[in-house]
Short mmCIF file of C-alpha atoms in Angstrom, two decimals:
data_model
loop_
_atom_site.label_atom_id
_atom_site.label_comp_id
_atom_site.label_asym_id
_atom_site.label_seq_id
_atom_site.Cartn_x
_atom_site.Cartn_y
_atom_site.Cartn_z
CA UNK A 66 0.00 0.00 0.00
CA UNK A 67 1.25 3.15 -1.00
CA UNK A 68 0.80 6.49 0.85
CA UNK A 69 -1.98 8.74 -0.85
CA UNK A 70 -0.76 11.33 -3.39
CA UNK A 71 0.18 14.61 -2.19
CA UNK A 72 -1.93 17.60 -3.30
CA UNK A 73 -0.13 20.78 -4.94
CA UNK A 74 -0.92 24.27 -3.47
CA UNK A 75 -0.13 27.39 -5.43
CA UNK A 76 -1.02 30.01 -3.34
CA UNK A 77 -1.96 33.48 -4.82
CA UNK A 78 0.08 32.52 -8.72
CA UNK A 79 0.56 35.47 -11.08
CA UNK A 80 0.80 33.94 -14.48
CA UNK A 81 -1.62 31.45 -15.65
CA UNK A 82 1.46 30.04 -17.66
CA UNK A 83 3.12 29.32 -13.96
CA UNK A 84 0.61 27.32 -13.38
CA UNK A 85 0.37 25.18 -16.71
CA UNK A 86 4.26 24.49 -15.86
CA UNK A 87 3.21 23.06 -12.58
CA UNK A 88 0.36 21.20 -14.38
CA UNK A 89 3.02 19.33 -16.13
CA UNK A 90 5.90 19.31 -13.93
CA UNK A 91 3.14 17.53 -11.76
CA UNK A 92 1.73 14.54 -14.12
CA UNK A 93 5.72 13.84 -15.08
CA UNK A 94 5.52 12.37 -11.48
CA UNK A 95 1.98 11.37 -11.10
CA UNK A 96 0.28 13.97 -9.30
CA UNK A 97 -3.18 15.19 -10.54
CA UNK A 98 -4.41 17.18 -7.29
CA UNK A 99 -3.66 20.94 -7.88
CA UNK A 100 -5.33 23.42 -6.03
CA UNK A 101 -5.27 26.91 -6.67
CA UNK A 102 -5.28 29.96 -4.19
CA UNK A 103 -6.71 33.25 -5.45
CA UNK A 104 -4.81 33.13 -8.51
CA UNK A 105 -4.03 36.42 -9.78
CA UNK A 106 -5.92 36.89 -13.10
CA UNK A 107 -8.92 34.08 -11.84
CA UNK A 108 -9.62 30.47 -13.07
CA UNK A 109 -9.66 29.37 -15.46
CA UNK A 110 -7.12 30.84 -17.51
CA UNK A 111 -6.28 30.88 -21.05
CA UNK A 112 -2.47 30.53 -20.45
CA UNK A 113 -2.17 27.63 -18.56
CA UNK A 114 -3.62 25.13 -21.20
CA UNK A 115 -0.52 25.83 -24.12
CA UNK A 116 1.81 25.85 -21.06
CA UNK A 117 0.53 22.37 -19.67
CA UNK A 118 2.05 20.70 -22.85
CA UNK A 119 -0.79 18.09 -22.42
CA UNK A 120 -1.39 17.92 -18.58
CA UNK A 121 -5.15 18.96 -19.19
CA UNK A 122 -6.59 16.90 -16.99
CA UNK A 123 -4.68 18.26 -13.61
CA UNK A 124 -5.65 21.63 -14.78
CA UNK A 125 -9.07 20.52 -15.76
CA UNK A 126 -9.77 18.63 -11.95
CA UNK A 127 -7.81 21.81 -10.42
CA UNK A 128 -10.38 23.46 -7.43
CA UNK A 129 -9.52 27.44 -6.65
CA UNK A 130 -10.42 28.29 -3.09
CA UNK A 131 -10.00 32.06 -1.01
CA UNK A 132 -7.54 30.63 1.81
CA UNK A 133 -4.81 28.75 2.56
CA UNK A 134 -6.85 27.11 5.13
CA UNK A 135 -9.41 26.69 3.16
CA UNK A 136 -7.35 24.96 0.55
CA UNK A 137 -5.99 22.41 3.10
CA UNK A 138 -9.03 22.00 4.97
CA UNK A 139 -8.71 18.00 4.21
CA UNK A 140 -5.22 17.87 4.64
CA UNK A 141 -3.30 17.13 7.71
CA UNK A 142 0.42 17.19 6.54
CA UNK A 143 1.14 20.28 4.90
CA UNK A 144 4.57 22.15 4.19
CA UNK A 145 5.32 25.16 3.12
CA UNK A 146 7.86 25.41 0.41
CA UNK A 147 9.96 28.32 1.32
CA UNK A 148 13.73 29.34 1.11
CA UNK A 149 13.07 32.45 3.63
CA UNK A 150 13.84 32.25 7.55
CA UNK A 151 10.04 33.75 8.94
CA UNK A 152 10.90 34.07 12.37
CA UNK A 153 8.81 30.96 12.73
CA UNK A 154 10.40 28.06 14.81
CA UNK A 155 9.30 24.99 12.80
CA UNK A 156 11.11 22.17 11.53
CA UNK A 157 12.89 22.52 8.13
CA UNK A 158 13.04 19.51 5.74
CA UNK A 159 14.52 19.08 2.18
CA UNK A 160 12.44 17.49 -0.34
CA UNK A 161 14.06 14.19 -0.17
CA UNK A 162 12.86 14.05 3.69
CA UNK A 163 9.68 14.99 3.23
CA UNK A 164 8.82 12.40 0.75
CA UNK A 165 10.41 9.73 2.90
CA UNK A 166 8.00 11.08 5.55
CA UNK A 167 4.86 11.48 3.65
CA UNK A 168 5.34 7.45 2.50
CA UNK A 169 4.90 6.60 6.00
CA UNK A 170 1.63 8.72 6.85
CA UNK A 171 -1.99 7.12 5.89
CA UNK A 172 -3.02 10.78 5.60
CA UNK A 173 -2.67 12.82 2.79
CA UNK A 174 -0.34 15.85 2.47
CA UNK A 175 0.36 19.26 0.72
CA UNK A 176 2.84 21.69 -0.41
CA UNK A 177 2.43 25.26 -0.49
CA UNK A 178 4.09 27.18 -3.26
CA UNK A 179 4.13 30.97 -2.61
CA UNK A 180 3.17 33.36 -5.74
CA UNK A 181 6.09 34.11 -8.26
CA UNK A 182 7.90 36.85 -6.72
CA UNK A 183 6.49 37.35 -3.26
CA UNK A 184 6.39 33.85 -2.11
CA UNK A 185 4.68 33.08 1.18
CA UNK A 186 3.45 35.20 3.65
CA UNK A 187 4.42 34.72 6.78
CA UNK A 188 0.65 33.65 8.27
CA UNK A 189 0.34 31.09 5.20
CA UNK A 190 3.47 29.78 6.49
CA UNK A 191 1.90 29.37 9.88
CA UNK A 192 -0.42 27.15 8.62
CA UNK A 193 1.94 24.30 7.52
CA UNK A 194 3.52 22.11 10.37
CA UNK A 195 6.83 22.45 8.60
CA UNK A 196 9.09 23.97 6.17
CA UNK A 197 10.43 22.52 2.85
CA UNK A 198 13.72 24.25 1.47
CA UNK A 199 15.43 22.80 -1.16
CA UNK A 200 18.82 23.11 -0.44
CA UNK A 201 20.42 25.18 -3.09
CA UNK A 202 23.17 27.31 -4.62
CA UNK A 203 23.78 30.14 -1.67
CA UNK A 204 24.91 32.24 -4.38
CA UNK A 205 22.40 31.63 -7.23
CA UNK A 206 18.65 31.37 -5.94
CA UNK A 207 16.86 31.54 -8.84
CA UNK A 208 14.35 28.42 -8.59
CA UNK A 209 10.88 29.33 -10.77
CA UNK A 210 7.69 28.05 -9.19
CA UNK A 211 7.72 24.88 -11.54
CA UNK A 212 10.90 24.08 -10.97
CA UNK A 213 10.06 23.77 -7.27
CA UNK A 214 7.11 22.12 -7.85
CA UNK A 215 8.96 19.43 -10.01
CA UNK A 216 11.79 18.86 -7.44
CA UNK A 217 8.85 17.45 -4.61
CA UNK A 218 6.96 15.89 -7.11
CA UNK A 219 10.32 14.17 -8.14
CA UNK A 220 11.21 13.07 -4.84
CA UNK A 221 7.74 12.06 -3.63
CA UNK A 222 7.45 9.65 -7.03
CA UNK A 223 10.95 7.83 -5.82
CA UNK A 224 8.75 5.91 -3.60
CA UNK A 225 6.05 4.95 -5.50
CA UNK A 226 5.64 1.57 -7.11
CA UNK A 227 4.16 2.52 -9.77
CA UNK A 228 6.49 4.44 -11.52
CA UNK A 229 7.92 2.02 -14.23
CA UNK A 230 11.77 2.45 -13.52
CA UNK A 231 13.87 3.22 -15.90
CA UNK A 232 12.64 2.07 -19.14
CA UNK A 233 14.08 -2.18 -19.38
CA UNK A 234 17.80 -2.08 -18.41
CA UNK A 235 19.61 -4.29 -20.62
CA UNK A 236 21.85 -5.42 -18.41
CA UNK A 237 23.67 -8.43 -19.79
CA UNK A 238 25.19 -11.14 -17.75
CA UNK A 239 28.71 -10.83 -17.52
CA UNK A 240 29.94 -13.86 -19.42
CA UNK A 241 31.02 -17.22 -17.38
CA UNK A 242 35.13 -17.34 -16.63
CA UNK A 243 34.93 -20.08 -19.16
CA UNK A 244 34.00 -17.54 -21.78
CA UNK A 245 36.04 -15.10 -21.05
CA UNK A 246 39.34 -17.57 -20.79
CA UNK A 247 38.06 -18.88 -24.61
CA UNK A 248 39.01 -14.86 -25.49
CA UNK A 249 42.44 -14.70 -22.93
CA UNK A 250 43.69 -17.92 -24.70
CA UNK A 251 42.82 -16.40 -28.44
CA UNK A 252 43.99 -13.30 -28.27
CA UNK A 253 47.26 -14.77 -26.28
CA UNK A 254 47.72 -17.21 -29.41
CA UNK A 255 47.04 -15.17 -32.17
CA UNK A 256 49.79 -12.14 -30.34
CA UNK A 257 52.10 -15.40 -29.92
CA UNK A 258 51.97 -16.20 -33.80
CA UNK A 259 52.55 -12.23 -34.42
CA UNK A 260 55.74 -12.12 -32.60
CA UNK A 261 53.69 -9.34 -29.86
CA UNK A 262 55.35 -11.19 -26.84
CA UNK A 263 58.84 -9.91 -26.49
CA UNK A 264 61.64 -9.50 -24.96
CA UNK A 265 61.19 -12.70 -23.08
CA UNK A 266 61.44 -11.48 -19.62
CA UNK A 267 58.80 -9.37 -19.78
CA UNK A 268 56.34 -12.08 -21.00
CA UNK A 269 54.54 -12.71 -17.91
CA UNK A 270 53.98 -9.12 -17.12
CA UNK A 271 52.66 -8.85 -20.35
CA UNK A 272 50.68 -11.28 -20.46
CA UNK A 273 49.31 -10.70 -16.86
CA UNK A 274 48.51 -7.17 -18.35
CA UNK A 275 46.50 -8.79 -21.05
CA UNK A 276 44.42 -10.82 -18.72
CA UNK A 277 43.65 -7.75 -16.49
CA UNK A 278 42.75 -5.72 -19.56
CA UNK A 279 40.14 -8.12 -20.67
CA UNK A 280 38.91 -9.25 -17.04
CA UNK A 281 38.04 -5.73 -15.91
CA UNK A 282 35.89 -5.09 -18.94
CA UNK A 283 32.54 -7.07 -17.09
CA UNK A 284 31.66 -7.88 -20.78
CA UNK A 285 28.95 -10.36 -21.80
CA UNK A 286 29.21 -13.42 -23.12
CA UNK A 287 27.68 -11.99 -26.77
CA UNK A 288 30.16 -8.92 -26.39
CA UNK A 289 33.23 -11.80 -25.91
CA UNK A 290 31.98 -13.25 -29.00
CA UNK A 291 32.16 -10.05 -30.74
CA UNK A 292 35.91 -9.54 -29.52
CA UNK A 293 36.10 -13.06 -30.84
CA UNK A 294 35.08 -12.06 -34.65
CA UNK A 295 37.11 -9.39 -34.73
CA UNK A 296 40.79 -10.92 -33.20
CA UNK A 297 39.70 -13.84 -36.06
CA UNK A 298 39.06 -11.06 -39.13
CA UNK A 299 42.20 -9.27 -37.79
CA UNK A 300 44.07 -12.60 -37.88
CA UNK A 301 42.44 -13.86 -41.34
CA UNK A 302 41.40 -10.68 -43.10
CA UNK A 303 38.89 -11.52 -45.95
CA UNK A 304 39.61 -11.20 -49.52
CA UNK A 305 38.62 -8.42 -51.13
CA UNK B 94 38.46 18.31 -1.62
CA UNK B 95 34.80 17.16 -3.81
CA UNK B 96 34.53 15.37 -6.93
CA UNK B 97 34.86 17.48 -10.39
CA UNK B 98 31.10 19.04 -11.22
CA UNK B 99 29.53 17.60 -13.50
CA UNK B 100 29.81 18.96 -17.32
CA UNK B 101 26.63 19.62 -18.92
CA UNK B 102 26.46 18.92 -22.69
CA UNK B 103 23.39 19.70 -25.05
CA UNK B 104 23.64 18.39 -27.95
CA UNK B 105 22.02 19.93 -31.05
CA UNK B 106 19.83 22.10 -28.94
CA UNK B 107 17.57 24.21 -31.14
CA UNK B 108 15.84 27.20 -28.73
CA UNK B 109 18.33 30.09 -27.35
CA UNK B 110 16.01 30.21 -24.49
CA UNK B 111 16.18 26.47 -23.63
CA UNK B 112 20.25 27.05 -23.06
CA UNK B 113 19.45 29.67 -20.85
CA UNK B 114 16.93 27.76 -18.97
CA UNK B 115 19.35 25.31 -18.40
CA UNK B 116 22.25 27.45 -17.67
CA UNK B 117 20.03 29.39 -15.20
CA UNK B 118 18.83 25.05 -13.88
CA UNK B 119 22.48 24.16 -13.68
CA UNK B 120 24.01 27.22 -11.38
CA UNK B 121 20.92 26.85 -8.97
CA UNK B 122 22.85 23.50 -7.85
CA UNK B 123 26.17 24.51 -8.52
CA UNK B 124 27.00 23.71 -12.38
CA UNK B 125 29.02 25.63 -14.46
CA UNK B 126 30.58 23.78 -16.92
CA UNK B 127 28.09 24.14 -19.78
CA UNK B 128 28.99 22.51 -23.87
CA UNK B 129 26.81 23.32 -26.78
CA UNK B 130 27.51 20.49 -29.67
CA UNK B 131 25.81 22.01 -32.76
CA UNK B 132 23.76 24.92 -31.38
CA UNK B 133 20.72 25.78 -33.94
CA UNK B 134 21.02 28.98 -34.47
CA UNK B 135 24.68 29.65 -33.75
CA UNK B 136 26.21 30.74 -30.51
CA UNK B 137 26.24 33.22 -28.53
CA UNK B 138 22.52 33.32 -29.11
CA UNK B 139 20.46 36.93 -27.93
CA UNK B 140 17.89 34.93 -26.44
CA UNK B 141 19.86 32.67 -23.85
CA UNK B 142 20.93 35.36 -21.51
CA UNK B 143 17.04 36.99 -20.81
CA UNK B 144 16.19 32.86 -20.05
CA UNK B 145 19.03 32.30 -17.91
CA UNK B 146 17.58 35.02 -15.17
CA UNK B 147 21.34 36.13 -13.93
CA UNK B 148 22.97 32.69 -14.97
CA UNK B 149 25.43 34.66 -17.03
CA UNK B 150 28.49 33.40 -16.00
CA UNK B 151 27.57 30.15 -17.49
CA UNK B 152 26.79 31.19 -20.84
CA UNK B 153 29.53 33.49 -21.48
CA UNK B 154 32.07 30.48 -20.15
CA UNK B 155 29.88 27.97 -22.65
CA UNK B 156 31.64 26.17 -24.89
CA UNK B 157 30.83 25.11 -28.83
CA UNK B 158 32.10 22.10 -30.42
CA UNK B 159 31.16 20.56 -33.66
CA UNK B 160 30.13 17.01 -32.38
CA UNK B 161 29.72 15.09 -28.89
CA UNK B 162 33.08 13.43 -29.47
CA UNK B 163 35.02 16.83 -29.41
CA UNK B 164 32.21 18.02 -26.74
CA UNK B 165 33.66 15.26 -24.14
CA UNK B 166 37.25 14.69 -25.54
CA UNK B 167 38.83 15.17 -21.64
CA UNK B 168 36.17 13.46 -20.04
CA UNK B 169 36.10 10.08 -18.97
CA UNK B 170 32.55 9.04 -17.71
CA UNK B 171 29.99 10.11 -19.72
CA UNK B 172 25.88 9.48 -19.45
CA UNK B 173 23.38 9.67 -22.50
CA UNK B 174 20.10 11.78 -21.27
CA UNK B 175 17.29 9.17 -22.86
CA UNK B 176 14.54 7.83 -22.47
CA UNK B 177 14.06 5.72 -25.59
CA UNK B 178 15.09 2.48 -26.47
CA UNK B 179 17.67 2.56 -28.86
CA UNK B 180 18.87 -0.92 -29.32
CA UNK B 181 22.39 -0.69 -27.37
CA UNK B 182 23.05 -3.15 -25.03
CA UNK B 183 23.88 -0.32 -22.26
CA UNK B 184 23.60 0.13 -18.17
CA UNK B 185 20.66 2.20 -17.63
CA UNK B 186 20.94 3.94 -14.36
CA UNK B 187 18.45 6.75 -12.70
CA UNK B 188 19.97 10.97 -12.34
CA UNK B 189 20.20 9.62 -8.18
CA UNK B 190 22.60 6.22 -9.21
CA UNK B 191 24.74 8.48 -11.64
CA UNK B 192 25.17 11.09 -8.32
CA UNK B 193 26.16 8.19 -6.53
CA UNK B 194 28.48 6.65 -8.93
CA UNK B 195 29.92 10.17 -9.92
CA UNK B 196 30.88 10.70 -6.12
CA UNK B 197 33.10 7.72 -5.86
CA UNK B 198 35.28 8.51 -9.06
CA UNK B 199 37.61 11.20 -9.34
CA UNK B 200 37.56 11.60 -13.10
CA UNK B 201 34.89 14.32 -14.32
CA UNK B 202 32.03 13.29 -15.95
CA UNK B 203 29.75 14.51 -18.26
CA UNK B 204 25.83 14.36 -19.48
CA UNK B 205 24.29 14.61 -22.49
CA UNK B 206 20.90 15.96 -23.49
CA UNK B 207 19.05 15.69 -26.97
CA UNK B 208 17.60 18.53 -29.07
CA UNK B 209 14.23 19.20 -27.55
CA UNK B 210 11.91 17.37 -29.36
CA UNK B 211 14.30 14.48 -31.72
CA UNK B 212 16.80 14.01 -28.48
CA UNK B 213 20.41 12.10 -29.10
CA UNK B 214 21.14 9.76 -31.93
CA UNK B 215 22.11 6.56 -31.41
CA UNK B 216 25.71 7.16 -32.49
CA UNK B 217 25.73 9.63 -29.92
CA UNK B 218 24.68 7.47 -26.94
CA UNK B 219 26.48 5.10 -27.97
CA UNK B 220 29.64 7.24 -27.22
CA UNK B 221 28.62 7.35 -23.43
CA UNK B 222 29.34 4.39 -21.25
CA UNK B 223 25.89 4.78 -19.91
CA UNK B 224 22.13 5.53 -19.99
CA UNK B 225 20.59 7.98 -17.83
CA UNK B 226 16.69 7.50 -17.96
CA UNK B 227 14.85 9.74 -15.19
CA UNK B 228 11.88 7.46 -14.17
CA UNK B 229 8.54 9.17 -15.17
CA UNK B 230 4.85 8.51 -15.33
CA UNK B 231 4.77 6.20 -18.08
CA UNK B 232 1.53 7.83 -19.36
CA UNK B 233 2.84 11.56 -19.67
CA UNK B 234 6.76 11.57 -20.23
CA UNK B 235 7.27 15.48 -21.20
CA UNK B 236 10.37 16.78 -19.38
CA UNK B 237 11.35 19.00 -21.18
CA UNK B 238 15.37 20.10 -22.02
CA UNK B 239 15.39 22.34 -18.84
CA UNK B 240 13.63 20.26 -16.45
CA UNK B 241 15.84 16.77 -17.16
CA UNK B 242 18.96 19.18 -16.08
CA UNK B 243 17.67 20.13 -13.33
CA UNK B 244 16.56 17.21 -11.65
CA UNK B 245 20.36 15.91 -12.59
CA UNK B 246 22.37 19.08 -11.30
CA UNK B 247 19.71 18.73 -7.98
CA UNK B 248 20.93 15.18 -7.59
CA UNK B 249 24.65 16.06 -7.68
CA UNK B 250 24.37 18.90 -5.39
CA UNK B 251 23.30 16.22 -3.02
CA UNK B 252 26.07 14.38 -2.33
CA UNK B 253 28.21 17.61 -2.42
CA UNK B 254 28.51 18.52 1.06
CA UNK B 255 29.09 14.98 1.94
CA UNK B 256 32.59 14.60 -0.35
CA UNK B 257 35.05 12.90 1.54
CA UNK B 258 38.64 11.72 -0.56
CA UNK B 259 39.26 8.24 -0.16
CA UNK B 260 42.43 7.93 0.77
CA UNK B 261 45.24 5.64 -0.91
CA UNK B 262 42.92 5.14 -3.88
CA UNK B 263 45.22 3.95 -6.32
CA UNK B 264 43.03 2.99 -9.19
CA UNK B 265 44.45 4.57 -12.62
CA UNK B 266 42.22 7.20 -13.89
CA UNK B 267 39.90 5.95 -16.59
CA UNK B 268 41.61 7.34 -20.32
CA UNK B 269 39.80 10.85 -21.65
CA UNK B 270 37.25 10.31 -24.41
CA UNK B 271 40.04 11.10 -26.78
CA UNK B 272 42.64 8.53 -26.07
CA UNK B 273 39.58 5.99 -26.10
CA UNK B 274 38.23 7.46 -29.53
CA UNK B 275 42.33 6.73 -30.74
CA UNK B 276 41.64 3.18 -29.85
CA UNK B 277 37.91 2.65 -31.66
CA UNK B 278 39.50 4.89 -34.58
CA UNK B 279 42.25 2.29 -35.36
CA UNK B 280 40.46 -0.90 -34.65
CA UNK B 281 37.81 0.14 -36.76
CA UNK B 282 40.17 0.80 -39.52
CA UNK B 283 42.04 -2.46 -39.11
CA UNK B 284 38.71 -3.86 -39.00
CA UNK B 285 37.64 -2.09 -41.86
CA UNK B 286 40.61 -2.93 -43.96
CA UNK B 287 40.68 -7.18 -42.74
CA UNK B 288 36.81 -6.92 -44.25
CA UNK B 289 35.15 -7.40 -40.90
CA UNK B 290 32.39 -5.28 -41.64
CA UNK B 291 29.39 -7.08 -43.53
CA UNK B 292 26.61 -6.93 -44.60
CA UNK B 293 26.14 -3.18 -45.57
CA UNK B 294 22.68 -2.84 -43.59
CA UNK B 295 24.32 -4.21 -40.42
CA UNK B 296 27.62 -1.69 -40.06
CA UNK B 297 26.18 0.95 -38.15
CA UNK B 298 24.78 -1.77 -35.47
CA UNK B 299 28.18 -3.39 -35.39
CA UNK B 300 29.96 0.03 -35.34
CA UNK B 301 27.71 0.63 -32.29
CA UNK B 302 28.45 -2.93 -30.88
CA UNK B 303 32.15 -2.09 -30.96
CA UNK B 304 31.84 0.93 -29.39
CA UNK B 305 29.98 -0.19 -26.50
CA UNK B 306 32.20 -2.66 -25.64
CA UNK B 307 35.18 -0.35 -25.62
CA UNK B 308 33.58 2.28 -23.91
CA UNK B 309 31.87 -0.23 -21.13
CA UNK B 310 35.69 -1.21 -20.03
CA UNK B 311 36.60 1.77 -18.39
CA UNK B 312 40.56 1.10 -18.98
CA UNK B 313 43.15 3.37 -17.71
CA UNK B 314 45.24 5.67 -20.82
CA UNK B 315 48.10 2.66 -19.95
CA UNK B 316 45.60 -0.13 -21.17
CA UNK B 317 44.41 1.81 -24.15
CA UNK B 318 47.93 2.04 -25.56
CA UNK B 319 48.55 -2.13 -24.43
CA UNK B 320 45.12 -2.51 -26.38
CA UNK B 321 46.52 -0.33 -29.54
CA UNK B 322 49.72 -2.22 -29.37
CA UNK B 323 48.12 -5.51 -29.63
CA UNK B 324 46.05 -4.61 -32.38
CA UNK B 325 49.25 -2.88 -34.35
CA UNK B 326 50.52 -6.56 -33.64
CA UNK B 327 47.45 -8.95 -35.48
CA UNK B 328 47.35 -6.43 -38.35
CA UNK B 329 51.65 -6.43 -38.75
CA UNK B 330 52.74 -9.87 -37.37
CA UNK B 331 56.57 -9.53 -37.03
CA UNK B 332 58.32 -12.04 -38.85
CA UNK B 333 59.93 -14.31 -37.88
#
């Protein structure tokens, strides 16, 4: 069982094309509950559709609502997403943490985003039971509101199941010892016929150099029988 | 004393204002080595530095190059931004594994991203040692150029206050893209010339094949030069 999705809160947004970027920064991760807090220019708004790139349905279930409070009235873990000290003692988490602790809660959560320039006030803070700050470049703060809004959604998706992983890794087998010493003892005979091993007292070393070369590689079985084609056309080039 | 940052490499990108969005994405966690392969429309381009809101020092300290080869000639480890499947037998790993991995090597490394809407080529993955897939909602994948470097330069910046040297490590570093590009240049011209290379339709996949199993080693410059050595051998036995 998985913990329930958390809901996005944009509290007062400017630009309707702010909040089309969170629309999509959202779905990437699979979250569909946005809720708006008197956004700036009213809902809905023309922008945000071209700016969703296809997240229509987030924007489409979105609810708008007067209050902060209002917005989480159904909410019992909320954050507020902030990078500004408020004067208000309250714990501070990163992103990562907070989507380690929202997997353990039954309840539902939410983040507040501030509008674009002003960010939070200070009472809307009040109303979260922590702070989220992603830790960030002291001398270059310059995160936009979707870019915020796709860092949690990020982190919270880590933890969910159903996120295919990455797309089928190919991973081979690396092949059997047997395999690989069927390439060691070609490529040794085929540099013994060329006259490769010399002077004589540095055979071993050489040789011992050839083995690590080959042994470090973690190739596949199909990948030694690749290196196996080519030692044989290098040996026996074809006629042209 | 931390691991190299991370180099940032777009490849082909297409929109001034994309670079600056992910100049302006990459100093918010610390990034500053930004590499345009290819820009569109030329470089510098008028539009990047309104985009990058005060990211400046990272576009004017950009550099151009003409493909990803040149792009991450001093580079060692190097990731391939994708999400498709592309047929190459490669380690996919998520932006978090490729912070982790990046931490324990003290080589740079480097990530590519795709033009914004046709991403890399296969070619060009193929000269990374590895995949970099961020895992998405697999019914609304639309990060865009921006948003994929961000949620990489976030997971660096992790691990960056945590950097600790290991001590005594005496692993070799891994050879630059260069030295390793010496190596696949002259076995696939001995290979070339011994008539390895048929049919016609299946070059480019066994091109690719080579490639990968090259990069995938992650030999030292001193193993790249035993490798070129052994191959100067098979094509010119010495006689005897």
């Amino acid at each position: 069982m998985t913990a329930a999705a958390p809901a996005i809160v944009l509290v007062r947004p400017q630009l309707g094309e702010n909040i089309g970027k969170a629309a999509r920064a959202m779905l990437n991760f699979g979250l569909t509950d946005l809720r708006l807090v008197s956004p700036r220019d009213g809902w809905p708004n023309p922008s945000a559709g071209p700016a969703a790139s296809g997240a229509d349905l987030v924007l489409e279930r979105a609810q708008v609502f007067d209050t902060v409070a209002e917005a989480v009235h159904d909410i019992p873990h909320v954050y507020a997403t902030t990078v500004r000290k408020r004067g208000l003692v309250m714990p501070v988490v990163t992103p990562e943490e907070a989507a380690r602790e929202i997997r353990t809660w039954p309840e539902r959560s939410a983040f507040l985003f501030g509008a674009e320039r002003s960010g939070l006030e200070t009472d809307e803070v009040a109303i979260a039971g922590k702070i989220l700050t992603v830790p960030i470049n002291p001398e270059f703060r310059s995160l936009n509101l979707a870019q915020a809004v796709i860092l949690v959604a990020y982190e919270w998706s880590k933890h969910e199941a159903l996120m295919v992983p990455t797309e089928g890794d190919e991973r081979e087998p690396r092949a059997t010892q047997a395999q690989l010493e069927g390439l060691i003892g070609q490529l040794d005979g085929a540099l013994e016929a060329a006259g490769y091993y010399h002077p004589p007292d540095r055979i071993p070393a050489t040789k011992n150099t050839m083995r690590t070369i080959l042994t470090k590689a973690g190739w596949s079985n199909r990948e030694v029988q690749a290196l196996r084609g080519m030692i044989r056309a290098l040996v026996n080039p074809r006629p042209r």
